[in-house]
Amino acid sequence: MTKPRLWITRRLSDATLERAARDYDVVINHEDTPGTAEELIAASAEFDAIIPCHSEHFSADVVAQFSDRLKIVANHSVGVDHCDLPALKARGIAVTNTPDVLSDATAELAMLLMLGTARHAVAGDRIVRTGAWDSWSPAFMVGKQVTGARLGIIGMGRVGRAFAAKARGFDMEIHYYNRSALPADQAQGAIYHDSVESLLGVADFLSLHCPATPDTINLMNADRFALLPEGAVVVNTARGALVDEAALLDAMATGRVAAAGLDCFQVEPGGNPAFAAHENIFMLPHIGSATRKTRDAMGFRALDNLDAFFAGQTPGDLL
Ligand code: DGY
């Protein structure tokens, strides 16, 4: 039987690429450059399936120019804000993602950012690294204690719950906002707030774990930053689009926000150059899911979805 033709847009894990090469007539972009609109449109005429990352943008305009050959976009990501889902659906193209498998890796990174921002990781590293550490005092680099503090989580999906589980290890008092309250076995004692505004009032530490949708763009704006307790710490490992970055800087200038840990930015790659002057912003380059174990699991999950689709079954992660 002829194998389906598959385009893999980026350099996925070795195990993923080996399995893909075994089961598909695959072309891999070994140069690892993001797929352009032109490349996506051309690929739609040459391939039955694409495994893209969040770096490839399936806008309505691009999808409108697709050939009828492409049948499935099996994303190597949990977030699908780079895909115009209604446009893909209208073209009869199946779309899948990779939930679950990256929750722990992303929650680990959120924990790193929360601890690092609370305890001056950027300034502390710099001062030792540059040889500028020439004195010590009890008043030196005094941070904000995480243990026992109140944590607000926006979006109590898989990643939010994984983060809450890790935060329980620090005896944090966990509050959350979600579209609906979780059943008790998932909430594990976390306190539900039926509005973002209500949650923000108790969020000494705030961590974002919701998807970027038209409803959540600039979710954290000036009005909402103003509701945080004085000296709050803000962590974002979800999507840059959730945070109005100018409003964040303003909130930091007033002291409302003491520090921020960011793995996601409005502009990626690149980030926000205005953040660079602030050592109380701990930044990472969108690497929440970047562990070897998770990269393999994401690749295999995308291939599982493709395998089901081409076997005539409904992929487990069909959106
Ligand atoms: C995801 O899976 O959405 C991560 O942000 C990496 O793309």
PDB file of C-alpha atoms in Angstrom, residues 25-306:
ATOM      1  CA  ASP A  25       6.663   8.853   2.881  1.00  0.00           C
ATOM      2  CA  VAL A  26       8.153  11.710   4.814  1.00  0.00           C
ATOM      3  CA  VAL A  27       9.971  14.906   3.949  1.00  0.00           C
ATOM      4  CA  ILE A  28      11.656  16.605   6.900  1.00  0.00           C
ATOM      5  CA  ASN A  29      12.774  20.204   6.991  1.00  0.00           C
ATOM      6  CA  HIS A  30      16.231  19.456   8.383  1.00  0.00           C
ATOM      7  CA  GLU A  31      17.130  23.146   8.103  1.00  0.00           C
ATOM      8  CA  ASP A  32      14.600  23.664  10.889  1.00  0.00           C
ATOM      9  CA  THR A  33      13.416  27.041   9.635  1.00  0.00           C
ATOM     10  CA  PRO A  34       9.763  28.002  10.292  1.00  0.00           C
ATOM     11  CA  GLY A  35       7.488  27.092   7.391  1.00  0.00           C
ATOM     12  CA  THR A  36       6.414  30.190   5.465  1.00  0.00           C
ATOM     13  CA  ALA A  37       2.935  30.808   4.078  1.00  0.00           C
ATOM     14  CA  GLU A  38       4.230  30.000   0.596  1.00  0.00           C
ATOM     15  CA  GLU A  39       5.754  26.723   1.796  1.00  0.00           C
ATOM     16  CA  LEU A  40       2.544  25.710   3.560  1.00  0.00           C
ATOM     17  CA  ILE A  41       0.487  26.448   0.450  1.00  0.00           C
ATOM     18  CA  ALA A  42       2.914  24.498  -1.752  1.00  0.00           C
ATOM     19  CA  ALA A  43       2.961  21.610   0.751  1.00  0.00           C
ATOM     20  CA  SER A  44      -0.827  21.349   0.655  1.00  0.00           C
ATOM     21  CA  ALA A  45      -0.543  20.205  -2.969  1.00  0.00           C
ATOM     22  CA  GLU A  46       2.277  17.706  -2.351  1.00  0.00           C
ATOM     23  CA  PHE A  47       1.413  16.122   0.988  1.00  0.00           C
ATOM     24  CA  ASP A  48      -1.510  14.314   2.585  1.00  0.00           C
ATOM     25  CA  ALA A  49      -0.450  15.381   6.065  1.00  0.00           C
ATOM     26  CA  ILE A  50       1.662  18.003   7.823  1.00  0.00           C
ATOM     27  CA  ILE A  51       3.141  17.878  11.310  1.00  0.00           C
ATOM     28  CA  PRO A  52       3.771  21.548  12.119  1.00  0.00           C
ATOM     29  CA  CYS A  53       4.744  23.363  15.305  1.00  0.00           C
ATOM     30  CA  HIS A  54       3.327  26.606  16.673  1.00  0.00           C
ATOM     31  CA  SER A  55       5.860  28.357  14.422  1.00  0.00           C
ATOM     32  CA  GLU A  56       3.791  27.682  11.292  1.00  0.00           C
ATOM     33  CA  HIS A  57       0.761  29.911  10.821  1.00  0.00           C
ATOM     34  CA  PHE A  58      -2.353  28.453   9.249  1.00  0.00           C
ATOM     35  CA  SER A  59      -4.260  31.709   8.828  1.00  0.00           C
ATOM     36  CA  ALA A  60      -7.601  31.839   7.008  1.00  0.00           C
ATOM     37  CA  ASP A  61      -5.849  33.523   4.094  1.00  0.00           C
ATOM     38  CA  VAL A  62      -3.252  30.738   3.818  1.00  0.00           C
ATOM     39  CA  VAL A  63      -5.794  27.948   4.244  1.00  0.00           C
ATOM     40  CA  ALA A  64      -7.997  29.475   1.522  1.00  0.00           C
ATOM     41  CA  GLN A  65      -5.119  28.906  -0.914  1.00  0.00           C
ATOM     42  CA  PHE A  66      -4.625  25.231   0.011  1.00  0.00           C
ATOM     43  CA  SER A  67      -5.015  22.464  -2.514  1.00  0.00           C
ATOM     44  CA  ASP A  68      -7.548  19.720  -1.800  1.00  0.00           C
ATOM     45  CA  ARG A  69      -4.796  17.133  -1.253  1.00  0.00           C
ATOM     46  CA  LEU A  70      -3.961  18.002   2.363  1.00  0.00           C
ATOM     47  CA  LYS A  71      -6.146  15.994   4.728  1.00  0.00           C
ATOM     48  CA  ILE A  72      -4.724  16.505   8.207  1.00  0.00           C
ATOM     49  CA  VAL A  73      -2.649  18.969  10.228  1.00  0.00           C
ATOM     50  CA  ALA A  74      -1.303  16.968  13.178  1.00  0.00           C
ATOM     51  CA  ASN A  75       0.180  19.677  15.395  1.00  0.00           C
ATOM     52  CA  HIS A  76       3.287  19.062  17.477  1.00  0.00           C
ATOM     53  CA  SER A  77       1.908  21.407  20.174  1.00  0.00           C
ATOM     54  CA  VAL A  78      -0.938  21.636  22.598  1.00  0.00           C
ATOM     55  CA  GLY A  79      -1.638  25.265  21.689  1.00  0.00           C
ATOM     56  CA  VAL A  80      -3.369  25.769  18.359  1.00  0.00           C
ATOM     57  CA  ASP A  81      -3.665  29.546  18.249  1.00  0.00           C
ATOM     58  CA  HIS A  82      -1.457  29.408  15.134  1.00  0.00           C
ATOM     59  CA  CYS A  83      -4.278  27.571  13.333  1.00  0.00           C
ATOM     60  CA  ASP A  84      -7.498  29.141  12.101  1.00  0.00           C
ATOM     61  CA  LEU A  85      -9.607  26.168  13.128  1.00  0.00           C
ATOM     62  CA  PRO A  86     -12.869  27.264  11.429  1.00  0.00           C
ATOM     63  CA  ALA A  87     -10.989  27.868   8.156  1.00  0.00           C
ATOM     64  CA  LEU A  88      -9.324  24.436   8.313  1.00  0.00           C
ATOM     65  CA  LYS A  89     -12.605  22.768   9.208  1.00  0.00           C
ATOM     66  CA  ALA A  90     -14.363  24.501   6.318  1.00  0.00           C
ATOM     67  CA  ARG A  91     -11.758  22.955   4.000  1.00  0.00           C
ATOM     68  CA  GLY A  92     -12.406  19.521   5.506  1.00  0.00           C
ATOM     69  CA  ILE A  93      -8.892  19.340   6.999  1.00  0.00           C
ATOM     70  CA  ALA A  94      -8.627  17.466  10.293  1.00  0.00           C
ATOM     71  CA  VAL A  95      -6.601  19.173  13.049  1.00  0.00           C
ATOM     72  CA  THR A  96      -5.086  17.510  16.112  1.00  0.00           C
ATOM     73  CA  ASN A  97      -2.827  18.648  18.961  1.00  0.00           C
ATOM     74  CA  THR A  98      -0.680  17.048  21.683  1.00  0.00           C
ATOM     75  CA  PRO A  99      -2.297  17.601  25.085  1.00  0.00           C
ATOM     76  CA  ASP A 100      -1.293  15.894  28.354  1.00  0.00           C
ATOM     77  CA  VAL A 101       2.240  14.925  27.423  1.00  0.00           C
ATOM     78  CA  LEU A 102       3.775  18.355  28.003  1.00  0.00           C
ATOM     79  CA  SER A 103       1.924  19.311  31.169  1.00  0.00           C
ATOM     80  CA  ASP A 104       4.670  18.352  33.623  1.00  0.00           C
ATOM     81  CA  ALA A 105       7.505  19.879  31.622  1.00  0.00           C
ATOM     82  CA  THR A 106       5.605  23.168  31.285  1.00  0.00           C
ATOM     83  CA  ALA A 107       4.613  23.155  34.949  1.00  0.00           C
ATOM     84  CA  GLU A 108       8.267  22.574  35.897  1.00  0.00           C
ATOM     85  CA  LEU A 109       9.263  25.632  33.906  1.00  0.00           C
ATOM     86  CA  ALA A 110       6.509  27.708  35.507  1.00  0.00           C
ATOM     87  CA  MET A 111       7.892  26.651  38.897  1.00  0.00           C
ATOM     88  CA  LEU A 112      11.413  27.649  37.831  1.00  0.00           C
ATOM     89  CA  LEU A 113      10.145  31.059  36.728  1.00  0.00           C
ATOM     90  CA  MET A 114       8.110  31.554  39.895  1.00  0.00           C
ATOM     91  CA  LEU A 115      11.021  30.675  42.188  1.00  0.00           C
ATOM     92  CA  GLY A 116      13.532  32.551  40.050  1.00  0.00           C
ATOM     93  CA  THR A 117      11.503  35.749  39.993  1.00  0.00           C
ATOM     94  CA  ALA A 118      10.702  35.524  43.699  1.00  0.00           C
ATOM     95  CA  ARG A 119      14.370  35.131  44.639  1.00  0.00           C
ATOM     96  CA  HIS A 120      16.186  37.462  42.213  1.00  0.00           C
ATOM     97  CA  ALA A 121      17.690  34.753  39.987  1.00  0.00           C
ATOM     98  CA  VAL A 122      18.586  37.123  37.142  1.00  0.00           C
ATOM     99  CA  ALA A 123      20.277  39.795  39.266  1.00  0.00           C
ATOM    100  CA  GLY A 124      21.906  37.201  41.528  1.00  0.00           C
ATOM    101  CA  ASP A 125      23.379  35.253  38.648  1.00  0.00           C
ATOM    102  CA  ARG A 126      24.629  38.410  36.997  1.00  0.00           C
ATOM    103  CA  ILE A 127      26.302  39.794  40.080  1.00  0.00           C
ATOM    104  CA  VAL A 128      28.234  36.571  40.763  1.00  0.00           C
ATOM    105  CA  ARG A 129      29.000  35.866  37.102  1.00  0.00           C
ATOM    106  CA  THR A 130      30.427  39.310  36.460  1.00  0.00           C
ATOM    107  CA  GLY A 131      32.591  39.417  39.574  1.00  0.00           C
ATOM    108  CA  ALA A 132      30.485  42.287  40.949  1.00  0.00           C
ATOM    109  CA  TRP A 133      29.625  40.422  44.181  1.00  0.00           C
ATOM    110  CA  ASP A 134      31.764  42.284  46.699  1.00  0.00           C
ATOM    111  CA  SER A 135      29.685  42.422  49.865  1.00  0.00           C
ATOM    112  CA  TRP A 136      26.953  40.653  51.804  1.00  0.00           C
ATOM    113  CA  SER A 137      24.291  41.964  54.151  1.00  0.00           C
ATOM    114  CA  PRO A 138      21.046  40.646  55.673  1.00  0.00           C
ATOM    115  CA  ALA A 139      19.343  43.333  53.598  1.00  0.00           C
ATOM    116  CA  PHE A 140      20.864  42.000  50.379  1.00  0.00           C
ATOM    117  CA  MET A 141      18.621  40.500  47.661  1.00  0.00           C
ATOM    118  CA  VAL A 142      15.715  39.892  49.968  1.00  0.00           C
ATOM    119  CA  GLY A 143      12.982  38.136  48.027  1.00  0.00           C
ATOM    120  CA  LYS A 144       9.387  37.023  48.357  1.00  0.00           C
ATOM    121  CA  GLN A 145       8.731  33.700  50.053  1.00  0.00           C
ATOM    122  CA  VAL A 146       6.838  31.152  47.971  1.00  0.00           C
ATOM    123  CA  THR A 147       6.159  28.626  50.736  1.00  0.00           C
ATOM    124  CA  GLY A 148       2.710  29.151  52.205  1.00  0.00           C
ATOM    125  CA  ALA A 149       1.876  32.079  49.892  1.00  0.00           C
ATOM    126  CA  ARG A 150      -1.343  32.487  47.911  1.00  0.00           C
ATOM    127  CA  LEU A 151      -1.135  31.312  44.302  1.00  0.00           C
ATOM    128  CA  GLY A 152      -3.683  32.292  41.653  1.00  0.00           C
ATOM    129  CA  ILE A 153      -3.934  30.101  38.569  1.00  0.00           C
ATOM    130  CA  ILE A 154      -5.867  31.239  35.508  1.00  0.00           C
ATOM    131  CA  GLY A 155      -6.831  28.153  33.500  1.00  0.00           C
ATOM    132  CA  MET A 156      -7.040  24.952  35.484  1.00  0.00           C
ATOM    133  CA  GLY A 157      -6.642  22.591  32.543  1.00  0.00           C
ATOM    134  CA  ARG A 158      -3.971  19.925  32.407  1.00  0.00           C
ATOM    135  CA  VAL A 159      -0.997  22.284  32.744  1.00  0.00           C
ATOM    136  CA  GLY A 160      -2.682  24.408  35.401  1.00  0.00           C
ATOM    137  CA  ARG A 161      -3.439  21.307  37.443  1.00  0.00           C
ATOM    138  CA  ALA A 162       0.108  19.979  37.014  1.00  0.00           C
ATOM    139  CA  PHE A 163       1.424  23.330  38.252  1.00  0.00           C
ATOM    140  CA  ALA A 164      -0.976  23.285  41.200  1.00  0.00           C
ATOM    141  CA  ALA A 165       0.280  19.804  42.119  1.00  0.00           C
ATOM    142  CA  LYS A 166       3.867  21.050  42.206  1.00  0.00           C
ATOM    143  CA  ALA A 167       2.859  24.199  44.125  1.00  0.00           C
ATOM    144  CA  ARG A 168       1.242  22.013  46.805  1.00  0.00           C
ATOM    145  CA  GLY A 169       4.772  20.803  47.535  1.00  0.00           C
ATOM    146  CA  PHE A 170       5.458  24.379  48.637  1.00  0.00           C
ATOM    147  CA  ASP A 171       2.338  24.443  50.825  1.00  0.00           C
ATOM    148  CA  MET A 172       0.862  27.213  48.677  1.00  0.00           C
ATOM    149  CA  GLU A 173      -2.771  28.214  49.143  1.00  0.00           C
ATOM    150  CA  ILE A 174      -4.121  27.554  45.685  1.00  0.00           C
ATOM    151  CA  HIS A 175      -6.874  29.637  44.087  1.00  0.00           C
ATOM    152  CA  TYR A 176      -8.018  29.320  40.491  1.00  0.00           C
ATOM    153  CA  TYR A 177     -10.222  30.795  37.816  1.00  0.00           C
ATOM    154  CA  ASN A 178     -11.571  28.483  35.156  1.00  0.00           C
ATOM    155  CA  ARG A 179     -14.631  28.535  32.907  1.00  0.00           C
ATOM    156  CA  SER A 180     -16.213  26.154  35.378  1.00  0.00           C
ATOM    157  CA  ALA A 181     -15.348  24.772  38.804  1.00  0.00           C
ATOM    158  CA  LEU A 182     -13.469  21.475  38.808  1.00  0.00           C
ATOM    159  CA  PRO A 183     -14.790  18.332  40.441  1.00  0.00           C
ATOM    160  CA  ALA A 184     -13.320  17.826  43.896  1.00  0.00           C
ATOM    161  CA  ASP A 185     -10.932  15.065  42.811  1.00  0.00           C
ATOM    162  CA  GLN A 186      -9.317  17.464  40.316  1.00  0.00           C
ATOM    163  CA  ALA A 187      -9.504  20.637  42.425  1.00  0.00           C
ATOM    164  CA  GLN A 188      -7.708  18.892  45.310  1.00  0.00           C
ATOM    165  CA  GLY A 189      -8.768  21.658  47.673  1.00  0.00           C
ATOM    166  CA  ALA A 190      -7.976  24.572  45.324  1.00  0.00           C
ATOM    167  CA  ILE A 191     -10.403  27.469  45.833  1.00  0.00           C
ATOM    168  CA  TYR A 192     -12.576  28.367  42.817  1.00  0.00           C
ATOM    169  CA  HIS A 193     -13.216  31.965  41.718  1.00  0.00           C
ATOM    170  CA  ASP A 194     -15.964  32.582  39.191  1.00  0.00           C
ATOM    171  CA  SER A 195     -14.255  35.671  37.768  1.00  0.00           C
ATOM    172  CA  VAL A 196     -10.683  36.617  36.906  1.00  0.00           C
ATOM    173  CA  GLU A 197     -11.187  39.816  38.916  1.00  0.00           C
ATOM    174  CA  SER A 198     -12.027  37.918  42.077  1.00  0.00           C
ATOM    175  CA  LEU A 199      -8.976  35.675  41.655  1.00  0.00           C
ATOM    176  CA  LEU A 200      -6.560  38.555  41.107  1.00  0.00           C
ATOM    177  CA  GLY A 201      -7.321  40.068  44.507  1.00  0.00           C
ATOM    178  CA  VAL A 202      -5.720  37.076  46.257  1.00  0.00           C
ATOM    179  CA  ALA A 203      -2.969  36.269  43.754  1.00  0.00           C
ATOM    180  CA  ASP A 204       0.309  37.092  45.509  1.00  0.00           C
ATOM    181  CA  PHE A 205       1.700  34.818  42.827  1.00  0.00           C
ATOM    182  CA  LEU A 206      -0.208  34.585  39.533  1.00  0.00           C
ATOM    183  CA  SER A 207       0.406  31.945  36.869  1.00  0.00           C
ATOM    184  CA  LEU A 208      -1.310  31.877  33.472  1.00  0.00           C
ATOM    185  CA  HIS A 209      -2.299  28.526  31.978  1.00  0.00           C
ATOM    186  CA  CYS A 210      -5.130  29.274  29.579  1.00  0.00           C
ATOM    187  CA  PRO A 211      -5.023  29.156  25.776  1.00  0.00           C
ATOM    188  CA  ALA A 212      -4.804  32.277  23.602  1.00  0.00           C
ATOM    189  CA  THR A 213      -8.203  32.769  21.992  1.00  0.00           C
ATOM    190  CA  PRO A 214     -10.011  35.908  20.821  1.00  0.00           C
ATOM    191  CA  ASP A 215     -11.497  36.053  24.352  1.00  0.00           C
ATOM    192  CA  THR A 216      -8.159  35.898  26.180  1.00  0.00           C
ATOM    193  CA  ILE A 217      -5.992  38.254  24.106  1.00  0.00           C
ATOM    194  CA  ASN A 218      -4.548  40.828  26.545  1.00  0.00           C
ATOM    195  CA  LEU A 219      -6.334  39.077  29.387  1.00  0.00           C
ATOM    196  CA  MET A 220      -3.851  40.737  31.750  1.00  0.00           C
ATOM    197  CA  ASN A 221      -4.386  44.407  30.938  1.00  0.00           C
ATOM    198  CA  ALA A 222      -3.861  47.586  32.985  1.00  0.00           C
ATOM    199  CA  ASP A 223      -7.201  47.281  34.800  1.00  0.00           C
ATOM    200  CA  ARG A 224      -6.491  43.707  35.829  1.00  0.00           C
ATOM    201  CA  PHE A 225      -2.869  44.284  36.889  1.00  0.00           C
ATOM    202  CA  ALA A 226      -4.253  47.001  39.199  1.00  0.00           C
ATOM    203  CA  LEU A 227      -6.324  44.364  41.026  1.00  0.00           C
ATOM    204  CA  LEU A 228      -3.318  42.297  42.100  1.00  0.00           C
ATOM    205  CA  PRO A 229      -2.010  42.587  45.659  1.00  0.00           C
ATOM    206  CA  GLU A 230       0.911  45.008  45.984  1.00  0.00           C
ATOM    207  CA  GLY A 231       4.186  43.309  45.021  1.00  0.00           C
ATOM    208  CA  ALA A 232       2.627  40.379  43.141  1.00  0.00           C
ATOM    209  CA  VAL A 233       4.707  38.037  41.004  1.00  0.00           C
ATOM    210  CA  VAL A 234       3.358  37.170  37.530  1.00  0.00           C
ATOM    211  CA  VAL A 235       4.332  34.044  35.590  1.00  0.00           C
ATOM    212  CA  ASN A 236       3.379  33.270  31.996  1.00  0.00           C
ATOM    213  CA  THR A 237       4.242  29.962  30.353  1.00  0.00           C
ATOM    214  CA  ALA A 238       1.092  29.849  28.219  1.00  0.00           C
ATOM    215  CA  ARG A 239       1.046  32.403  25.395  1.00  0.00           C
ATOM    216  CA  GLY A 240       2.462  35.920  25.059  1.00  0.00           C
ATOM    217  CA  ALA A 241      -0.840  37.172  23.661  1.00  0.00           C
ATOM    218  CA  LEU A 242      -2.391  36.850  27.133  1.00  0.00           C
ATOM    219  CA  VAL A 243      -0.358  39.766  28.525  1.00  0.00           C
ATOM    220  CA  ASP A 244      -0.492  43.434  27.542  1.00  0.00           C
ATOM    221  CA  GLU A 245       3.266  43.936  27.815  1.00  0.00           C
ATOM    222  CA  ALA A 246       3.148  47.745  28.106  1.00  0.00           C
ATOM    223  CA  ALA A 247       0.632  47.378  30.941  1.00  0.00           C
ATOM    224  CA  LEU A 248       2.932  44.871  32.643  1.00  0.00           C
ATOM    225  CA  LEU A 249       5.825  47.330  32.536  1.00  0.00           C
ATOM    226  CA  ASP A 250       3.567  50.060  33.959  1.00  0.00           C
ATOM    227  CA  ALA A 251       2.442  47.741  36.758  1.00  0.00           C
ATOM    228  CA  MET A 252       6.088  46.990  37.542  1.00  0.00           C
ATOM    229  CA  ALA A 253       6.943  50.698  37.577  1.00  0.00           C
ATOM    230  CA  THR A 254       4.315  51.299  40.291  1.00  0.00           C
ATOM    231  CA  GLY A 255       5.382  48.244  42.317  1.00  0.00           C
ATOM    232  CA  ARG A 256       2.001  46.568  41.890  1.00  0.00           C
ATOM    233  CA  VAL A 257       3.918  43.775  40.170  1.00  0.00           C
ATOM    234  CA  ALA A 258       7.265  43.118  41.837  1.00  0.00           C
ATOM    235  CA  ALA A 259       8.581  40.630  39.305  1.00  0.00           C
ATOM    236  CA  ALA A 260       7.592  38.616  36.258  1.00  0.00           C
ATOM    237  CA  GLY A 261       8.706  35.263  34.878  1.00  0.00           C
ATOM    238  CA  LEU A 262       7.997  34.952  31.183  1.00  0.00           C
ATOM    239  CA  ASP A 263       8.511  32.088  28.754  1.00  0.00           C
ATOM    240  CA  CYS A 264       6.149  33.623  26.173  1.00  0.00           C
ATOM    241  CA  PHE A 265       6.009  36.999  24.481  1.00  0.00           C
ATOM    242  CA  GLN A 266       3.766  38.931  22.134  1.00  0.00           C
ATOM    243  CA  VAL A 267       6.527  38.754  19.514  1.00  0.00           C
ATOM    244  CA  GLU A 268       8.295  35.406  19.054  1.00  0.00           C
ATOM    245  CA  PRO A 269      11.038  34.733  18.391  1.00  0.00           C
ATOM    246  CA  GLY A 270      12.696  37.835  19.760  1.00  0.00           C
ATOM    247  CA  GLY A 271      10.671  38.824  22.799  1.00  0.00           C
ATOM    248  CA  ASN A 272      10.283  42.396  24.033  1.00  0.00           C
ATOM    249  CA  PRO A 273      13.538  44.428  24.075  1.00  0.00           C
ATOM    250  CA  ALA A 274      11.999  46.827  26.623  1.00  0.00           C
ATOM    251  CA  PHE A 275      12.052  43.998  29.181  1.00  0.00           C
ATOM    252  CA  ALA A 276      15.826  43.626  28.995  1.00  0.00           C
ATOM    253  CA  ALA A 277      16.493  46.584  31.286  1.00  0.00           C
ATOM    254  CA  HIS A 278      14.556  44.942  34.128  1.00  0.00           C
ATOM    255  CA  GLU A 279      16.400  42.335  36.179  1.00  0.00           C
ATOM    256  CA  ASN A 280      13.156  41.548  37.968  1.00  0.00           C
ATOM    257  CA  ILE A 281      11.904  40.035  34.715  1.00  0.00           C
ATOM    258  CA  PHE A 282      13.198  36.470  34.349  1.00  0.00           C
ATOM    259  CA  MET A 283      12.879  35.490  30.692  1.00  0.00           C
ATOM    260  CA  LEU A 284      13.169  32.224  28.816  1.00  0.00           C
ATOM    261  CA  PRO A 285      12.710  31.632  25.058  1.00  0.00           C
ATOM    262  CA  HIS A 286       9.453  29.604  24.903  1.00  0.00           C
ATOM    263  CA  ILE A 287      10.977  26.358  26.172  1.00  0.00           C
ATOM    264  CA  GLY A 288       8.220  25.158  28.497  1.00  0.00           C
ATOM    265  CA  SER A 289       7.897  21.774  26.800  1.00  0.00           C
ATOM    266  CA  ALA A 290      11.558  21.459  25.837  1.00  0.00           C
ATOM    267  CA  THR A 291      12.706  18.323  27.649  1.00  0.00           C
ATOM    268  CA  ARG A 292      13.892  15.205  25.805  1.00  0.00           C
ATOM    269  CA  LYS A 293      11.185  13.059  27.326  1.00  0.00           C
ATOM    270  CA  THR A 294       8.447  15.509  26.417  1.00  0.00           C
ATOM    271  CA  ARG A 295       9.698  16.142  22.890  1.00  0.00           C
ATOM    272  CA  ASP A 296       9.571  12.385  22.210  1.00  0.00           C
ATOM    273  CA  ALA A 297       6.115  12.173  23.746  1.00  0.00           C
ATOM    274  CA  MET A 298       4.827  15.115  21.700  1.00  0.00           C
ATOM    275  CA  GLY A 299       6.191  13.649  18.468  1.00  0.00           C
ATOM    276  CA  PHE A 300       4.727  10.236  19.222  1.00  0.00           C
ATOM    277  CA  ARG A 301       1.382  11.752  20.137  1.00  0.00           C
ATOM    278  CA  ALA A 302       1.268  13.618  16.806  1.00  0.00           C
ATOM    279  CA  LEU A 303       2.135  10.367  14.987  1.00  0.00           C
ATOM    280  CA  ASP A 304      -0.493   8.437  16.974  1.00  0.00           C
ATOM    281  CA  ASN A 305      -3.050  10.936  15.727  1.00  0.00           C
ATOM    282  CA  LEU A 306      -1.860  10.527  12.132  1.00  0.00           C
TER     283      LEU A 306
END
